[in-house]
PDB file of C-alpha atoms in Angstrom:
ATOM      1  CA  MET A 267       1.718  -6.701   4.462  1.00 38.00           C
ATOM      2  CA  TYR A 268      -0.886  -7.052   7.129  1.00 36.00           C
ATOM      3  CA  LYS A 269      -2.756  -3.993   8.362  1.00 41.00           C
ATOM      4  CA  ILE A 270      -3.835  -3.464  11.842  1.00 41.00           C
ATOM      5  CA  TYR A 271      -7.235  -1.854  12.317  1.00 35.00           C
ATOM      6  CA  ARG A 272      -6.440  -0.246  15.635  1.00 36.00           C
ATOM      7  CA  SER A 273      -9.928   1.004  16.292  1.00 36.00           C
ATOM      8  CA  ALA A 274     -11.457  -2.438  15.813  1.00 33.00           C
ATOM      9  CA  GLY A 275      -8.412  -4.289  17.270  1.00 35.00           C
ATOM     10  CA  LEU A 276      -8.374  -6.655  14.358  1.00 33.00           C
ATOM     11  CA  PHE A 277      -5.570  -8.068  12.255  1.00 36.00           C
ATOM     12  CA  SER A 278      -6.556  -8.376   8.615  1.00 34.00           C
ATOM     13  CA  PRO A 279      -4.445 -10.742   6.567  1.00 35.00           C
ATOM     14  CA  ALA A 280      -5.924 -11.396   3.138  1.00 34.00           C
ATOM     15  CA  PHE A 281      -4.840 -12.836  -0.136  1.00 35.00           C
ATOM     16  CA  PHE A 282      -6.365 -10.888  -3.011  1.00 37.00           C
ATOM     17  CA  CYS A 283      -7.451 -12.052  -6.435  1.00 42.00           C
ATOM     18  CA  PRO A 284     -10.426 -10.602  -8.133  1.00 41.00           C
ATOM     19  CA  SER A 285     -13.469 -12.878  -8.107  1.00 42.00           C
ATOM     20  CA  GLY A 286     -13.102 -13.647 -11.775  1.00 42.00           C
ATOM     21  CA  TRP A 287      -9.586 -15.035 -11.198  1.00 42.00           C
ATOM     22  CA  ARG A 288     -10.169 -16.907  -7.907  1.00 40.00           C
ATOM     23  CA  ALA A 289     -11.717 -20.064  -9.353  1.00 41.00           C
ATOM     24  CA  ALA A 290      -9.292 -20.207 -12.293  1.00 42.00           C
ATOM     25  CA  ALA A 291      -6.264 -19.625 -10.021  1.00 42.00           C
ATOM     26  CA  ARG A 292      -7.479 -22.277  -7.474  1.00 40.00           C
ATOM     27  CA  ALA A 293      -8.006 -24.758 -10.296  1.00 41.00           C
ATOM     28  CA  ALA A 294      -4.548 -24.027 -11.768  1.00 40.00           C
ATOM     29  CA  VAL A 295      -2.895 -24.413  -8.364  1.00 39.00           C
ATOM     30  CA  PHE A 296      -4.593 -27.724  -7.645  1.00 39.00           C
ATOM     31  CA  SER A 297      -3.737 -29.099 -11.171  1.00 40.00           C
ATOM     32  CA  GLY A 298      -0.126 -27.968 -10.868  1.00 43.00           C
ATOM     33  CA  LEU A 299      -0.416 -25.546 -13.785  1.00 42.00           C
ATOM     34  CA  LEU A 300       0.320 -22.303 -11.919  1.00 40.00           C
ATOM     35  CA  ALA A 301       3.967 -21.751 -11.491  1.00 38.00           C
ATOM     36  CA  ALA A 302       3.711 -18.261  -9.943  1.00 39.00           C
ATOM     37  CA  PRO A 303       1.977 -17.672  -6.668  1.00 43.00           C
ATOM     38  CA  ILE A 304      -1.628 -16.602  -6.683  1.00 42.00           C
ATOM     39  CA  TRP A 305      -0.598 -13.192  -5.339  1.00 40.00           C
ATOM     40  CA  ALA A 306       0.881 -12.266  -8.761  1.00 44.00           C
ATOM     41  CA  CYS A 307      -2.643 -11.556 -10.079  1.00 45.00           C
ATOM     42  CA  ALA A 308      -3.017  -8.707  -7.499  1.00 42.00           C
ATOM     43  CA  GLN A 309       0.178  -6.946  -8.743  1.00 46.00           C
ATOM     44  CA  ALA A 310      -1.102  -6.814 -12.306  1.00 49.00           C
ATOM     45  CA  LEU A 311      -4.570  -5.552 -11.622  1.00 77.00           C
ATOM     46  CA  LEU A 312      -4.214  -2.575  -9.272  1.00 91.00           C
ATOM     47  CA  PRO A 313      -4.984   0.788 -10.629  1.00 94.00           C
ATOM     48  CA  THR A 314      -2.178   3.385 -10.614  1.00 94.00           C
ATOM     49  CA  SER A 315      -1.916   7.096 -10.158  1.00 95.00           C
ATOM     50  CA  THR A 316       0.939   9.551 -10.599  1.00 97.00           C
ATOM     51  CA  LEU A 317       1.586  11.514  -7.451  1.00 98.00           C
ATOM     52  CA  GLN A 318       3.815  14.606  -6.893  1.00 98.00           C
ATOM     53  CA  ILE A 319       5.867  15.241  -3.762  1.00 98.00           C
ATOM     54  CA  LYS A 320       8.250  18.153  -3.635  1.00 97.00           C
ATOM     55  CA  GLY A 321       8.604  18.087  -7.410  1.00 95.00           C
ATOM     56  CA  GLN A 322       9.157  14.338  -7.451  1.00 96.00           C
ATOM     57  CA  ALA A 323       6.870  12.105  -9.544  1.00 97.00           C
ATOM     58  CA  VAL A 324       5.767   8.857  -8.001  1.00 98.00           C
ATOM     59  CA  GLU A 325       3.908   6.081  -9.899  1.00 97.00           C
ATOM     60  CA  ALA A 326       1.727   4.541  -7.211  1.00 97.00           C
ATOM     61  CA  GLU A 327      -0.339   1.411  -7.246  1.00 97.00           C
ATOM     62  CA  ILE A 328      -3.605   2.070  -5.469  1.00 97.00           C
ATOM     63  CA  ALA A 329      -4.663  -0.239  -2.648  1.00 96.00           C
ATOM     64  CA  ALA A 330      -8.138   0.989  -1.836  1.00 95.00           C
ATOM     65  CA  THR A 331     -10.107  -2.125  -0.769  1.00 94.00           C
ATOM     66  CA  PRO A 332      -9.680  -4.104   2.416  1.00 94.00           C
ATOM     67  CA  GLU A 333      -8.238  -6.983   0.442  1.00 93.00           C
ATOM     68  CA  THR A 334      -5.632  -4.959  -1.503  1.00 94.00           C
ATOM     69  CA  ARG A 335      -4.673  -2.902   1.599  1.00 95.00           C
ATOM     70  CA  SER A 336      -4.238  -6.093   3.647  1.00 93.00           C
ATOM     71  CA  TYR A 337      -1.917  -7.656   1.016  1.00 93.00           C
ATOM     72  CA  GLY A 338       0.007  -4.464   0.079  1.00 94.00           C
ATOM     73  CA  LEU A 339       3.499  -5.235  -1.179  1.00 95.00           C
ATOM     74  CA  MET A 340       3.826  -8.722   0.315  1.00 95.00           C
ATOM     75  CA  ASN A 341       6.004 -11.221  -1.432  1.00 94.00           C
ATOM     76  CA  ARG A 342       7.360  -8.701  -3.946  1.00 93.00           C
ATOM     77  CA  GLN A 343      10.922  -9.347  -4.984  1.00 93.00           C
ATOM     78  CA  SER A 344      11.513  -5.769  -6.309  1.00 93.00           C
ATOM     79  CA  LEU A 345      10.036  -2.308  -6.644  1.00 93.00           C
ATOM     80  CA  PRO A 346      10.998  -0.083  -9.593  1.00 95.00           C
ATOM     81  CA  GLU A 347      12.555   3.303  -8.995  1.00 94.00           C
ATOM     82  CA  ASN A 348       9.973   5.993  -8.140  1.00 97.00           C
ATOM     83  CA  HIS A 349       7.183   3.440  -7.852  1.00 97.00           C
ATOM     84  CA  GLY A 350       5.285   2.640  -4.614  1.00 98.00           C
ATOM     85  CA  MET A 351       1.922   1.668  -3.171  1.00 98.00           C
ATOM     86  CA  LEU A 352      -0.712   4.086  -1.972  1.00 98.00           C
ATOM     87  CA  PHE A 353      -3.135   2.832   0.652  1.00 98.00           C
ATOM     88  CA  VAL A 354      -6.394   4.770   0.481  1.00 98.00           C
ATOM     89  CA  PHE A 355      -8.743   4.566   3.487  1.00 97.00           C
ATOM     90  CA  GLU A 356     -12.435   5.553   3.553  1.00 96.00           C
ATOM     91  CA  GLN A 357     -11.998   7.908   6.460  1.00 96.00           C
ATOM     92  CA  PRO A 358      -9.152   9.306   8.592  1.00 97.00           C
ATOM     93  CA  ASP A 359      -7.965   7.148  11.487  1.00 98.00           C
ATOM     94  CA  ILE A 360      -4.766   5.770  13.123  1.00 98.00           C
ATOM     95  CA  TYR A 361      -3.788   3.054  10.736  1.00 97.00           C
ATOM     96  CA  CYS A 362      -0.719   0.940  11.664  1.00 97.00           C
ATOM     97  CA  PHE A 363       1.387  -1.168   9.395  1.00 97.00           C
ATOM     98  CA  TRP A 364       3.857  -4.137   9.849  1.00 94.00           C
ATOM     99  CA  MET A 365       5.998  -6.020   7.432  1.00 96.00           C
ATOM    100  CA  LYS A 366       5.103  -9.678   7.786  1.00 93.00           C
ATOM    101  CA  ASN A 367       5.725 -11.477   4.461  1.00 95.00           C
ATOM    102  CA  THR A 368       7.118  -8.285   2.927  1.00 96.00           C
ATOM    103  CA  LEU A 369      10.522  -8.953   1.584  1.00 96.00           C
ATOM    104  CA  LEU A 370      11.667  -5.396   0.705  1.00 96.00           C
ATOM    105  CA  PRO A 371      12.845  -2.694   3.109  1.00 97.00           C
ATOM    106  CA  LEU A 372      10.365   0.104   2.852  1.00 98.00           C
ATOM    107  CA  SER A 373       9.784   3.629   3.968  1.00 98.00           C
ATOM    108  CA  ILE A 374       6.190   4.771   4.714  1.00 98.00           C
ATOM    109  CA  ALA A 375       4.671   8.302   4.577  1.00 98.00           C
ATOM    110  CA  PHE A 376       1.464   8.640   6.488  1.00 98.00           C
ATOM    111  CA  VAL A 377      -0.654  11.333   4.815  1.00 98.00           C
ATOM    112  CA  ASP A 378      -3.641  13.195   6.230  1.00 98.00           C
ATOM    113  CA  ALA A 379      -6.901  13.869   4.309  1.00 97.00           C
ATOM    114  CA  GLN A 380      -5.537  17.192   3.115  1.00 97.00           C
ATOM    115  CA  GLY A 381      -2.520  15.499   1.517  1.00 98.00           C
ATOM    116  CA  ARG A 382       0.039  16.563   4.167  1.00 98.00           C
ATOM    117  CA  ILE A 383       2.708  14.064   5.297  1.00 98.00           C
ATOM    118  CA  VAL A 384       2.354  13.749   9.095  1.00 98.00           C
ATOM    119  CA  THR A 385       4.818  10.919   9.809  1.00 97.00           C
ATOM    120  CA  LEU A 386       7.636   9.081   8.053  1.00 98.00           C
ATOM    121  CA  ALA A 387       9.011   5.695   9.109  1.00 98.00           C
ATOM    122  CA  ASP A 388      11.501   3.101   7.864  1.00 98.00           C
ATOM    123  CA  MET A 389      10.304  -0.518   8.044  1.00 98.00           C
ATOM    124  CA  GLN A 390      12.443  -3.625   7.990  1.00 97.00           C
ATOM    125  CA  PRO A 391      11.521  -6.701   5.903  1.00 97.00           C
ATOM    126  CA  GLN A 392       9.454  -9.450   7.578  1.00 96.00           C
ATOM    127  CA  SER A 393       9.305  -7.471  10.942  1.00 96.00           C
ATOM    128  CA  LEU A 394       6.274  -7.601  13.148  1.00 95.00           C
ATOM    129  CA  ASP A 395       7.144  -4.109  14.559  1.00 96.00           C
ATOM    130  CA  THR A 396       4.189  -1.826  14.056  1.00 96.00           C
ATOM    131  CA  HIS A 397       4.523   1.679  12.475  1.00 97.00           C
ATOM    132  CA  CYS A 398       1.751   4.189  13.296  1.00 98.00           C
ATOM    133  CA  PRO A 399       1.069   7.835  12.335  1.00 98.00           C
ATOM    134  CA  ALA A 400       1.250  10.550  14.846  1.00 94.00           C
ATOM    135  CA  GLU A 401      -2.350  11.624  14.044  1.00 97.00           C
ATOM    136  CA  PRO A 402      -5.263  10.340  12.001  1.00 98.00           C
ATOM    137  CA  VAL A 403      -4.477   9.839   8.301  1.00 98.00           C
ATOM    138  CA  GLN A 404      -6.383   8.780   5.199  1.00 98.00           C
ATOM    139  CA  TYR A 405      -3.454   7.573   3.129  1.00 98.00           C
ATOM    140  CA  ALA A 406      -0.148   5.731   3.543  1.00 98.00           C
ATOM    141  CA  LEU A 407       2.480   5.731   0.798  1.00 98.00           C
ATOM    142  CA  GLU A 408       5.083   2.951   0.792  1.00 98.00           C
ATOM    143  CA  MET A 409       8.312   3.414  -1.235  1.00 98.00           C
ATOM    144  CA  ARG A 410      11.742   1.804  -1.318  1.00 97.00           C
ATOM    145  CA  GLN A 411      13.503   2.379   2.034  1.00 97.00           C
ATOM    146  CA  GLY A 412      15.350   5.742   1.981  1.00 97.00           C
ATOM    147  CA  TRP A 413      13.326   7.250  -0.969  1.00 98.00           C
ATOM    148  CA  PHE A 414      11.910  10.098   1.073  1.00 98.00           C
ATOM    149  CA  THR A 415      15.176  10.867   2.844  1.00 97.00           C
ATOM    150  CA  ALA A 416      17.226  10.829  -0.423  1.00 97.00           C
ATOM    151  CA  ARG A 417      14.810  13.612  -1.797  1.00 97.00           C
ATOM    152  CA  GLY A 418      14.751  15.704   1.286  1.00 97.00           C
ATOM    153  CA  ILE A 419      11.029  14.953   1.891  1.00 98.00           C
ATOM    154  CA  GLN A 420       9.980  15.482   5.486  1.00 98.00           C
ATOM    155  CA  PRO A 421       6.710  15.639   7.490  1.00 98.00           C
ATOM    156  CA  GLY A 422       4.683  18.712   6.460  1.00 98.00           C
ATOM    157  CA  GLU A 423       5.274  18.169   2.700  1.00 98.00           C
ATOM    158  CA  GLN A 424       2.178  18.005   0.420  1.00 98.00           C
ATOM    159  CA  VAL A 425       1.357  15.003  -1.716  1.00 98.00           C
ATOM    160  CA  LYS A 426      -0.472  16.096  -4.873  1.00 97.00           C
ATOM    161  CA  GLY A 427      -2.673  13.965  -7.099  1.00 97.00           C
ATOM    162  CA  LEU A 428      -4.206  11.748  -4.332  1.00 96.00           C
ATOM    163  CA  PRO A 429      -7.329   9.975  -5.316  1.00 93.00           C
ATOM    164  CA  ARG A 430     -10.259  10.463  -3.049  1.00 81.00           C
ATOM    165  CA  ALA A 431     -11.805   7.535  -1.065  1.00 70.00           C
ATOM    166  CA  GLY A 432     -14.721   6.194  -3.026  1.00 62.00           C
ATOM    167  CA  GLN A 433     -13.324   7.185  -6.435  1.00 54.00           C
ATOM    168  CA  PRO A 434     -14.087   4.576  -9.121  1.00 43.00           C
ATOM    169  CA  ARG A 435     -11.709   1.673  -9.239  1.00 47.00           C
ATOM    170  CA  ALA A 436     -10.042   0.016 -12.272  1.00 46.00           C
ATOM    171  CA  GLY A 437     -12.528  -1.050 -14.902  1.00 41.00           C
ATOM    172  CA  GLN A 438     -15.126   1.498 -13.833  1.00 39.00           C
ATOM    173  CA  PRO A 439     -15.844   4.700 -15.647  1.00 35.00           C
ATOM    174  CA  GLY A 440     -13.665   7.553 -14.371  1.00 37.00           C
ATOM    175  CA  ALA A 441     -11.178   5.136 -12.743  1.00 40.00           C
ATOM    176  CA  VAL A 442      -7.664   6.068 -12.044  1.00 42.00           C
ATOM    177  CA  LYS A 443      -5.223   4.545 -14.665  1.00 36.00           C
TER     178      LYS A 443
END
C-alpha cells in the first residue's frame, strides 16, 4: 500500500527490509537463492499489539515507521481472521490511503489520537482511489473488508490498547510484542 502524505503532497512507495536483512536479501535475489519476494521479511518482523473494539479482540501488526507504513499490506495473499495492520503516525493529520499492489479487499478505520473511530471505508484491491478521514487522525486500522460492518462497529467507537507514537519498537526494551 502506498500512503499519500497530503500535507507534503508526496507519494511514498517503499519496500521495507530491516538494514540487517537488506544486503543478505539483495545477495540472495541476485544469486537466485531467494524464492519468496523480499517483502516477506517485512511481514515476519513487525511488532504486534492486541486491540479491543466493542468487545472484539484484534491482533494488529504495527506499522510505525515511514517504510512500514508505506508498504502496509501490499502483496499479501491472505489475512487471518481478526488480524489487521495498525498504522501509527507521529502526529494527527489527514492521512489518505490507496490500494496499489494490495491484493486483498480491505476495510479501514481512521482513528483519532484519543482512540475514537472517525471514518470507516471499504477499499478495493489494486485501486488507486484514495480514502481519507473526515478529520485529523493518528491511527489507521486495516482489516478484511466487511470486518467492521459484520461486528456493528461504526464511527464513534473506541479502540483500546493503541500504542502511542514514539513507543519502543520490536527489539527495544518496552516494545510491543
